CSV table of C-alpha atoms in Angstrom, one decimal:
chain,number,residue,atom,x,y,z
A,9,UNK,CA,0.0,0.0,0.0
A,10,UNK,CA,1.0,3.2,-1.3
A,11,UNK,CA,1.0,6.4,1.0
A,12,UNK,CA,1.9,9.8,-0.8
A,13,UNK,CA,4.9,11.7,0.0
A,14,UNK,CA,3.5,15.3,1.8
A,15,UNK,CA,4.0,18.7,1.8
A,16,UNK,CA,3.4,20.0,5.5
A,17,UNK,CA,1.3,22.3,4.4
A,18,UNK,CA,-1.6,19.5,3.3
A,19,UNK,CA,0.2,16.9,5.5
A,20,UNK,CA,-1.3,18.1,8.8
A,21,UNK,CA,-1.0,14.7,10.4
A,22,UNK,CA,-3.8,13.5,8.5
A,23,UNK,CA,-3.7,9.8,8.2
A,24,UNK,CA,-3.5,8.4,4.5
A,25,UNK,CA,-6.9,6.4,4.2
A,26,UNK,CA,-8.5,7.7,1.5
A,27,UNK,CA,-8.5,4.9,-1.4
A,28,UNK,CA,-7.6,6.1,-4.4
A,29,UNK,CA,-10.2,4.9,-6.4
A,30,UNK,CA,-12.3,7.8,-5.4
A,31,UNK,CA,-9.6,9.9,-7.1
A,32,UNK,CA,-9.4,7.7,-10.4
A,33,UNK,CA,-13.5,8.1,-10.9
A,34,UNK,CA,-12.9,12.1,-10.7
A,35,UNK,CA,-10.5,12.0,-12.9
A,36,UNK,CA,-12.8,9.9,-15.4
A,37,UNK,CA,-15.1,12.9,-15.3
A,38,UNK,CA,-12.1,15.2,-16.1
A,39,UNK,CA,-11.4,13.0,-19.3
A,40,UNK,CA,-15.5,12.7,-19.8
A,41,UNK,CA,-15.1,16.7,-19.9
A,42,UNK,CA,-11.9,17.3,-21.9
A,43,UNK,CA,-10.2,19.1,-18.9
A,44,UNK,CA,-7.0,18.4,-17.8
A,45,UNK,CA,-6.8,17.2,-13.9
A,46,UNK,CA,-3.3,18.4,-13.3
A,47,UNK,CA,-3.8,21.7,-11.7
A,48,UNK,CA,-6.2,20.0,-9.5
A,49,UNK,CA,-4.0,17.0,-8.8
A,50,UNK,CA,-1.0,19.4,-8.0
A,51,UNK,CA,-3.1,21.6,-5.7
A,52,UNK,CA,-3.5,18.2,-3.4
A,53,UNK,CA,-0.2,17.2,-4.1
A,54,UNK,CA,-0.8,13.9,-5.4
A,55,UNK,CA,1.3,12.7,-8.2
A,56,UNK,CA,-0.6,12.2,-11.7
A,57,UNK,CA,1.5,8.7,-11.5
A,58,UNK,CA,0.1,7.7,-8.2
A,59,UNK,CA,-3.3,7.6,-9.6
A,60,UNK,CA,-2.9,4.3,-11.3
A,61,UNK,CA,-1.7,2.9,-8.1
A,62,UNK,CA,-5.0,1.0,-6.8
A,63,UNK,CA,-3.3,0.4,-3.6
A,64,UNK,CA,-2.4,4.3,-2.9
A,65,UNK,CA,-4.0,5.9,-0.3
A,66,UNK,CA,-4.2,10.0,-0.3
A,67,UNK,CA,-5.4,12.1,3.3
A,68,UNK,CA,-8.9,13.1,4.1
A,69,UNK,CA,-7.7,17.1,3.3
A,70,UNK,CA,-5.7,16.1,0.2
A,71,UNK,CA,-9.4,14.8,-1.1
A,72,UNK,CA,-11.0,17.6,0.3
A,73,UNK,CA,-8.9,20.0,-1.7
A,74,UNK,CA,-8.4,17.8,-4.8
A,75,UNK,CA,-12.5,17.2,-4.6
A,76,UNK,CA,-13.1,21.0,-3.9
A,77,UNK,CA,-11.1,22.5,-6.9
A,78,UNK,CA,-12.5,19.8,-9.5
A,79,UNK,CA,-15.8,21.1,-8.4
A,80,UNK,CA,-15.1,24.2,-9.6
A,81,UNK,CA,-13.5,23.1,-12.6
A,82,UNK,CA,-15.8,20.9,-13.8
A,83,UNK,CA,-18.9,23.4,-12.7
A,84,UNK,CA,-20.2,19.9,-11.2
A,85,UNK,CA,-20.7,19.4,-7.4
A,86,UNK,CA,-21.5,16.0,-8.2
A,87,UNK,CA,-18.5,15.2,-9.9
A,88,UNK,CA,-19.5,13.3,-12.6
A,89,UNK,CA,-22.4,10.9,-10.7
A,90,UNK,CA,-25.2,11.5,-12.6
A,91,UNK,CA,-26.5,12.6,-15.6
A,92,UNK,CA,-26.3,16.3,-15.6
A,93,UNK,CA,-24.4,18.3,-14.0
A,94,UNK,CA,-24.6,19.6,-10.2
A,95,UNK,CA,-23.6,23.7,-10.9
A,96,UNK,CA,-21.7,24.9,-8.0
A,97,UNK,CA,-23.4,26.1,-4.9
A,98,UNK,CA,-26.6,23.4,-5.9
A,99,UNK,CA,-26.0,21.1,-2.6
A,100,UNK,CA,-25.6,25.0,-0.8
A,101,UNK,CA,-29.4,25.8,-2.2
A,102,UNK,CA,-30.0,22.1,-0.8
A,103,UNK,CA,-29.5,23.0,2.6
A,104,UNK,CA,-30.7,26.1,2.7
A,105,UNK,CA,-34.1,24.8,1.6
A,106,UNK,CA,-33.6,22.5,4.9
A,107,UNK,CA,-32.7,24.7,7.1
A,108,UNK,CA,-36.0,26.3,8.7
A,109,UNK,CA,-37.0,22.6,9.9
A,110,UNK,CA,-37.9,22.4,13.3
A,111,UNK,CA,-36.0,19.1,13.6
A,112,UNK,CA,-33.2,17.0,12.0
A,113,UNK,CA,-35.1,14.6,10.6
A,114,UNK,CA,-38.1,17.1,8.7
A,115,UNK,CA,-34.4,18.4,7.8
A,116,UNK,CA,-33.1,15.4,6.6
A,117,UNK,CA,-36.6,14.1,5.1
A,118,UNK,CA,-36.8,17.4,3.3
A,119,UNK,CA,-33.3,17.4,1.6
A,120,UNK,CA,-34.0,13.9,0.5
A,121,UNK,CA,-37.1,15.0,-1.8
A,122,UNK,CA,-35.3,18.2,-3.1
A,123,UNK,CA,-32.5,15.9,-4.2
A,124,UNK,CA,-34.6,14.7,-6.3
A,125,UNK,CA,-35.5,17.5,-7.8
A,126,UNK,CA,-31.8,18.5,-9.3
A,127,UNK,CA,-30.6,14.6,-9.7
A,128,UNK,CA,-33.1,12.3,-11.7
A,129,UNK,CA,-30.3,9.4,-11.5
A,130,UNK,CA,-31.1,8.4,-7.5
A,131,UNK,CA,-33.7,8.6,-5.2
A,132,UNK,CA,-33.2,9.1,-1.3
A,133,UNK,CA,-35.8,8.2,1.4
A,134,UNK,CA,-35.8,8.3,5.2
A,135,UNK,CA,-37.6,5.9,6.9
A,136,UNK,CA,-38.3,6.0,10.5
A,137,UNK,CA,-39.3,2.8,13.0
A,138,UNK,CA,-39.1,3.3,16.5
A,139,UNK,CA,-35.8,3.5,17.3
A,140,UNK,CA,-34.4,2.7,13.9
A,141,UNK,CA,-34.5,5.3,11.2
A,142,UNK,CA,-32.7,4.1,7.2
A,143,UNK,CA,-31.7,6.5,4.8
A,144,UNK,CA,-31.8,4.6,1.5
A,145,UNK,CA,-30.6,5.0,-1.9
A,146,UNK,CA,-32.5,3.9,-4.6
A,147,UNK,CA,-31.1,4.1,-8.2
A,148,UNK,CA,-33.4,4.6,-11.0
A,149,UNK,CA,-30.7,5.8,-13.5
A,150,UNK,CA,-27.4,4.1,-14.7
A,151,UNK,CA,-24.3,5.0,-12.6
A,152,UNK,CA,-22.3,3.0,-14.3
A,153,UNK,CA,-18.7,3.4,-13.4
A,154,UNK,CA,-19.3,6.3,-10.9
A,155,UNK,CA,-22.0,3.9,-9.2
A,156,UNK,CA,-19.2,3.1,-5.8
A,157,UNK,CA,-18.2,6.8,-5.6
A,158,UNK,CA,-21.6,8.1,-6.2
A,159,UNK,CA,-23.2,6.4,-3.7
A,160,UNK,CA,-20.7,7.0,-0.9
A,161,UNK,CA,-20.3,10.2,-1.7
A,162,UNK,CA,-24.0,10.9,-1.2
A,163,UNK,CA,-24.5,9.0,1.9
A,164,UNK,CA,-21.3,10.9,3.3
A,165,UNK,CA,-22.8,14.5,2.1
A,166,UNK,CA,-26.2,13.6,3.7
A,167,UNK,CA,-24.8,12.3,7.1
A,168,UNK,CA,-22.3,15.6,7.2
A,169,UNK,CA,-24.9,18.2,6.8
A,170,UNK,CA,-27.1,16.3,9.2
A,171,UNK,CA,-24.3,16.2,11.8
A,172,UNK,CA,-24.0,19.8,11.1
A,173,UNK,CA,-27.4,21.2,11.5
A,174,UNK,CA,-27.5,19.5,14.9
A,175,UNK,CA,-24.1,20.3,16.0
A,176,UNK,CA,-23.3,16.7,16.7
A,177,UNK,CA,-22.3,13.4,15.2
A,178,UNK,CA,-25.0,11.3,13.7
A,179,UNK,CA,-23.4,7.8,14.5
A,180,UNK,CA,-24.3,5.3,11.7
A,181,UNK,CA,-25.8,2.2,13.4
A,182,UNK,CA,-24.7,-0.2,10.2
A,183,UNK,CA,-24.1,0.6,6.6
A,184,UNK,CA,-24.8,-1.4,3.4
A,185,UNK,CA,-23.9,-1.4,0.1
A,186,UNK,CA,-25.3,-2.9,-3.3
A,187,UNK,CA,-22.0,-4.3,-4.7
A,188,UNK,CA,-19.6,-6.8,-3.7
A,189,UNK,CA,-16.9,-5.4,-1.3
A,190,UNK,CA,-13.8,-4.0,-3.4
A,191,UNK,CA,-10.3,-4.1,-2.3
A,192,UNK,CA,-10.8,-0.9,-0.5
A,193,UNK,CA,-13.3,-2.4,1.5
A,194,UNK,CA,-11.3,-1.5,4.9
A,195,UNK,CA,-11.4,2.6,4.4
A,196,UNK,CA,-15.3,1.7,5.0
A,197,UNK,CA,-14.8,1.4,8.0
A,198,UNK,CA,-13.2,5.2,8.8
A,199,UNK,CA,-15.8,6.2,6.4
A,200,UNK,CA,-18.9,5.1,8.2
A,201,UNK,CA,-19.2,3.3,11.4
A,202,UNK,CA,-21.1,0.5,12.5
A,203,UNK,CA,-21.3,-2.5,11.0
A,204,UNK,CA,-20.5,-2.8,7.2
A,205,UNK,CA,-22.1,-5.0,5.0
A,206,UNK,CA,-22.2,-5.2,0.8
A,207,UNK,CA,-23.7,-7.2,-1.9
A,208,UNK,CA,-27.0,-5.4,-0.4
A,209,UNK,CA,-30.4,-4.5,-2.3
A,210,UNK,CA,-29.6,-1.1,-1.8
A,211,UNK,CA,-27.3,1.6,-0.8
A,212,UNK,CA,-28.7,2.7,3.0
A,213,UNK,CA,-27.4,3.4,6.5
A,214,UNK,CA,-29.2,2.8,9.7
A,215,UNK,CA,-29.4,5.3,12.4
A,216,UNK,CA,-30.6,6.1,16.0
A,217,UNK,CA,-34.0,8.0,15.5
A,218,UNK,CA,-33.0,9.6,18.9
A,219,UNK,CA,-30.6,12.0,16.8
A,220,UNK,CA,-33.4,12.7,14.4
A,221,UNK,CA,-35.5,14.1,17.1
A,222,UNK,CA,-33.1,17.2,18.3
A,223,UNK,CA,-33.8,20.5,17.1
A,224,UNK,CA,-31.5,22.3,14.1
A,225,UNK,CA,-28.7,24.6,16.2
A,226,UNK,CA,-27.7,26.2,13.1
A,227,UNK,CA,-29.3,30.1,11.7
A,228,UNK,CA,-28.2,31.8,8.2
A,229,UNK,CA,-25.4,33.4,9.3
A,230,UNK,CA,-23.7,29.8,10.4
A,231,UNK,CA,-24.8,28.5,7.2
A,232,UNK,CA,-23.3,31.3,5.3
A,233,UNK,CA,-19.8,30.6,7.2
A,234,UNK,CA,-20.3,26.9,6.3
A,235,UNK,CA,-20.6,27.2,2.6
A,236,UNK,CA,-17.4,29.1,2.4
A,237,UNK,CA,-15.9,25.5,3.6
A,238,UNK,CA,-18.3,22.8,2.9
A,239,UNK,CA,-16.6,19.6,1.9
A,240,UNK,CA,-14.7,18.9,5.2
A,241,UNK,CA,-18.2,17.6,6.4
A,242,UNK,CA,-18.6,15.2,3.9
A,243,UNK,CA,-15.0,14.0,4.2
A,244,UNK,CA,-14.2,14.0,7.8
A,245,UNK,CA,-16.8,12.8,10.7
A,246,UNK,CA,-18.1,15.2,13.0
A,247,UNK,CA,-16.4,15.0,16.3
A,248,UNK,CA,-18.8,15.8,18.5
A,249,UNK,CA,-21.7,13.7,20.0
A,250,UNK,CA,-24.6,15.7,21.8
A,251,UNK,CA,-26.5,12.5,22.7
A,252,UNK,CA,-23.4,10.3,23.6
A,253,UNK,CA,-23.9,10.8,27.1
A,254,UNK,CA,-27.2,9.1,26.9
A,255,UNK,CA,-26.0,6.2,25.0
A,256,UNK,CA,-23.6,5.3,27.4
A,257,UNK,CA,-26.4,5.5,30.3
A,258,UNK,CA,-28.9,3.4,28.4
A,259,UNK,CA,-25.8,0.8,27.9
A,260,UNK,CA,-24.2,0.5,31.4
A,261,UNK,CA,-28.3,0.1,32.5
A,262,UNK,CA,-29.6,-2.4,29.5
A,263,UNK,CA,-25.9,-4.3,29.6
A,264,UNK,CA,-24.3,-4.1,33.3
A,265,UNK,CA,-21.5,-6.5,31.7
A,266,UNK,CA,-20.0,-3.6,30.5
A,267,UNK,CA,-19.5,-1.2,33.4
A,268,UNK,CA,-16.3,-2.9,33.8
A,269,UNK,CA,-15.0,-2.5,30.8
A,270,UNK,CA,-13.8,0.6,28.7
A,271,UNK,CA,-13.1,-0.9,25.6
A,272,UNK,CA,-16.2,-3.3,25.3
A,273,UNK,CA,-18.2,-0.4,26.2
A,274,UNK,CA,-16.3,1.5,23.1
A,275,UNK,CA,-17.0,-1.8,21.0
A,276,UNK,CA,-20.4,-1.3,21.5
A,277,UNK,CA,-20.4,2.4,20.4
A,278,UNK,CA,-18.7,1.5,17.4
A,279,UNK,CA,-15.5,4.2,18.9
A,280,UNK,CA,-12.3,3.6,19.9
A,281,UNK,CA,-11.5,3.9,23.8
A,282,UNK,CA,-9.6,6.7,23.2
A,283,UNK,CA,-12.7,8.6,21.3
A,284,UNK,CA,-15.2,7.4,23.7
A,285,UNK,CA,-13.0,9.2,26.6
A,286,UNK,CA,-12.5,12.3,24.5
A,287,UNK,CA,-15.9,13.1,23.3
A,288,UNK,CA,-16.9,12.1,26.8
A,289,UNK,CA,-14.7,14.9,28.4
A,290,UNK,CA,-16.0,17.0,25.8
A,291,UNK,CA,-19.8,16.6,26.8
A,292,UNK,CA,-18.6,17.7,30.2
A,293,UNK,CA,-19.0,13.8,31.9
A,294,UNK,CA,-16.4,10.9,32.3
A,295,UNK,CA,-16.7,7.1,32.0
A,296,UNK,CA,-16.0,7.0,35.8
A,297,UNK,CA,-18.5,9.4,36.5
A,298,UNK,CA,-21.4,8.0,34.3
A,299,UNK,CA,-20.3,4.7,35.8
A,300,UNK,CA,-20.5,5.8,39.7
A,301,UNK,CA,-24.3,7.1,38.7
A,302,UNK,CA,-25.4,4.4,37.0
A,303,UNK,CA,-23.9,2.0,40.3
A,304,UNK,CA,-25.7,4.5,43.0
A,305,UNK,CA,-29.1,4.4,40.9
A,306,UNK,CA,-29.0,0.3,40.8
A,307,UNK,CA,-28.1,0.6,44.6
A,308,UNK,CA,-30.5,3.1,45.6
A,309,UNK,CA,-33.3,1.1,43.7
A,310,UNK,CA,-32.5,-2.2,45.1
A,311,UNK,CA,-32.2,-0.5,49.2
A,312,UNK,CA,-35.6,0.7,48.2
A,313,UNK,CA,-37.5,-1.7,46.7
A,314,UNK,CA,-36.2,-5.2,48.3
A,315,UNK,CA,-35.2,-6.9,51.3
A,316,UNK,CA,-31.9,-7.9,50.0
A,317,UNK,CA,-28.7,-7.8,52.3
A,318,UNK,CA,-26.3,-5.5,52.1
A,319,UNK,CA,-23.8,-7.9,50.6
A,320,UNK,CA,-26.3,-9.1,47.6
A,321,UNK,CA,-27.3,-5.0,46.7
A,322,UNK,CA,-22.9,-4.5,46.5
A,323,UNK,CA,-22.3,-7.4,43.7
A,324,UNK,CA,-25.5,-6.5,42.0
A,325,UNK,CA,-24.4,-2.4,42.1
A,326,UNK,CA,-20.9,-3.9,40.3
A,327,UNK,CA,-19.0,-3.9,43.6
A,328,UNK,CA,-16.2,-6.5,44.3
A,329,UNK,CA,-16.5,-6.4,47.7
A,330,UNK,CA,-19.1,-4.8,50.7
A,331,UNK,CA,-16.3,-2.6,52.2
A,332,UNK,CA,-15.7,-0.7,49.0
A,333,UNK,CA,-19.6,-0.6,48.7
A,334,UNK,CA,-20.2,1.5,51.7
A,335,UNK,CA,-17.5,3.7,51.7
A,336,UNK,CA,-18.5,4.9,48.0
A,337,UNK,CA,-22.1,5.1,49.1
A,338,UNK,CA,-21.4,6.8,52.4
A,339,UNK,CA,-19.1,9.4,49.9
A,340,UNK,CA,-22.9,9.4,47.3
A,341,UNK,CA,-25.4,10.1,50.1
A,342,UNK,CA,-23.6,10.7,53.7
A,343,UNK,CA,-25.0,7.0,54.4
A,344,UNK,CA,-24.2,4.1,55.3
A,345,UNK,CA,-26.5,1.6,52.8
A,346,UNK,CA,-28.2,0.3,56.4
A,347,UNK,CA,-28.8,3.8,57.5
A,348,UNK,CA,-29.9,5.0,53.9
A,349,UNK,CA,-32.1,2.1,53.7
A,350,UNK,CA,-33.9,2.7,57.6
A,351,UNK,CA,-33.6,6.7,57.0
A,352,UNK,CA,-36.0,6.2,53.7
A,353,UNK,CA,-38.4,3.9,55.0
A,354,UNK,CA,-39.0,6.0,58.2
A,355,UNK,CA,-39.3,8.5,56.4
A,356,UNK,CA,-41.7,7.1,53.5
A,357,UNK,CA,-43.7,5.9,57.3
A,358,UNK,CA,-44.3,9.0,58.6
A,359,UNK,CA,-45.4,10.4,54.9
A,360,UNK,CA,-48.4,8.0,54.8
């Protein structure tokens, strides 16, 4: 596997994951166009003879820049998926029309059916059940070889506005794809979390309808500041995660096998451990912290509602041993569990 030598100036510690088959179908709209790529290629850095190199891998920001100037190039914000031709600032008219919904998903439900009003090729659909929402792709044109790029591409720009609008990342539950995996099957994985699957019906990712239900955090002005720099949202995930803090509640409650454990805990939030700490510390909370609460609750509820003994309520609360299980709930309420326990139901006595 190929990485490309870097200036510093696009270098930025970027890591090289970006497969470079994504660069070799703009460069077939180039040729489509009669334009020559190399001003573009050179303002990424990336040598016109890397681009035959199927194994190469360029940086998220050398694709951002090499994306952003073929854009303007070609006059095609679309770069050569469908048809006709996306004119430049079309996907910025796209989420403006979005942009007075009350919530993400009216946003994302409305940007879906303007789509189809400047790309005849595709047609995207959000689906909500329950918990589950699926934002599907279904292709009523021939993509022909564009079809891979396309398709990312388009489930990438939906998911980066999305996490824009709400100021947060929109984690991606699973993603699927409708052709068999190709040798650049691993970058799906730092393209979309969750669990990846291909040879699908259709192009679609599964999401938590919990994000779809906050409200848009974004006004004109933001949106004006965003255009000026659109495409790192559709080539980089969004680093923050205003709901994260829940997830990790409803986990350690629905799965206590994980309080233990950091990294299964990260497993299950499709993050690494050192993510899942950061974006954490960034909501203002710790693992430790979200931990301890979710141990008092369980031992609160279990003093309150059974006769268990003392011993029983520490190993079901996560505790090793009864000594440590005092002292932390002596340090969580200024009890002892006994004293918590007779202090309540006195108190619930004297109330009836």
């Amino acid at each position: 596997m190929s990485q490309l030598p870097l200036n510093p100036s696009l270098d930025n510690h970027h890591p090289a994951v970006t497969p470079m088959a994504f660069v070799q179908a703009i460069l077939r709209a180039y040729e489509r166009r009669g334009i020559s790529p190399l001003h573009a290629l050179d303002t990424a850095q990336i040598a016109p003879e890397e681009t035959k190199n199927t194994d190469a891998r360029i940086t998220a920001l050398q694709m951002e820049v090499f994306s952003g100037v073929a854009m303007r190039e070609l006059d095609d914000e679309g770069l050569g998926w469908f048809s006709r031709a996306l004119p430049w600032g079309t996907y910025g008219m796209l989420a403006r029309a979005s942009l007075s919904a009350p919530t993400l998903g009216l946003a994302l439900a409305r940007w879906c059916r303007h789509h189809g009003l400047i790309a005849g090729d595709i047609q995207l659909e959000l689906n909500t059940e329950g918990e589950r929402s699926v934002l599907s792709i279904t292709e009523l044109g021939d993509l022909k070889d564009m079809r891979e790029f396309c398709l990312v591409s388009v489930l990438r720009n939906a998911l980066g506005l999305a996490s824009w609008f709400i100021d947060s990342r929109l984690p991606v539950i699973s993603a699927q794809f409708p052709f068999t995996a190709p040798e650049h099957a691993e970058a799906y994985h730092v393209l979309f979390s969750g669990q990846i699957a291909f040879d699908a019906p259709q192009a679609a990712v599964e999401l938590d309808s919990r994000y779809l239900a906050l409200p848009l955090k974004r006004d004109e002005l933001a949106m004006q500041q965003m255009l000026q720099r659109a495409l790192p949202l559709m080539v980089r995930k969004y680093r923050r995660d205003r709901l994260l803090v829940a997830r990790v509640r409803q986990i350690l409650t629905s799965m206590p096998d994980v309080m233990h454990s950091a990294r299964t805990l990260a497993d299950e939030l499709h993050v690494s451990t050192r993510t899942l700490h950061r974006q954490l510390k960034e909501e203002g909370a710790s693992l430790q912290t979200l931990k301890d609460e979710m141990r008092r609750n369980k031992a609160i509820d279990l003093l309150n509602r059974t006769e268990r003994p003392i011993k029983q309520v520490a190993q079901a609360a996560g505790f090793a041993g009864e000594k440590s299980f005092i002292r932390a709930f002596r340090a969580w309420t200024g009890y002892s569990p006994a004293e918590y326990r007779k202090h309540t139901r006195t108190a619930s006595a004297h109330a009836a």
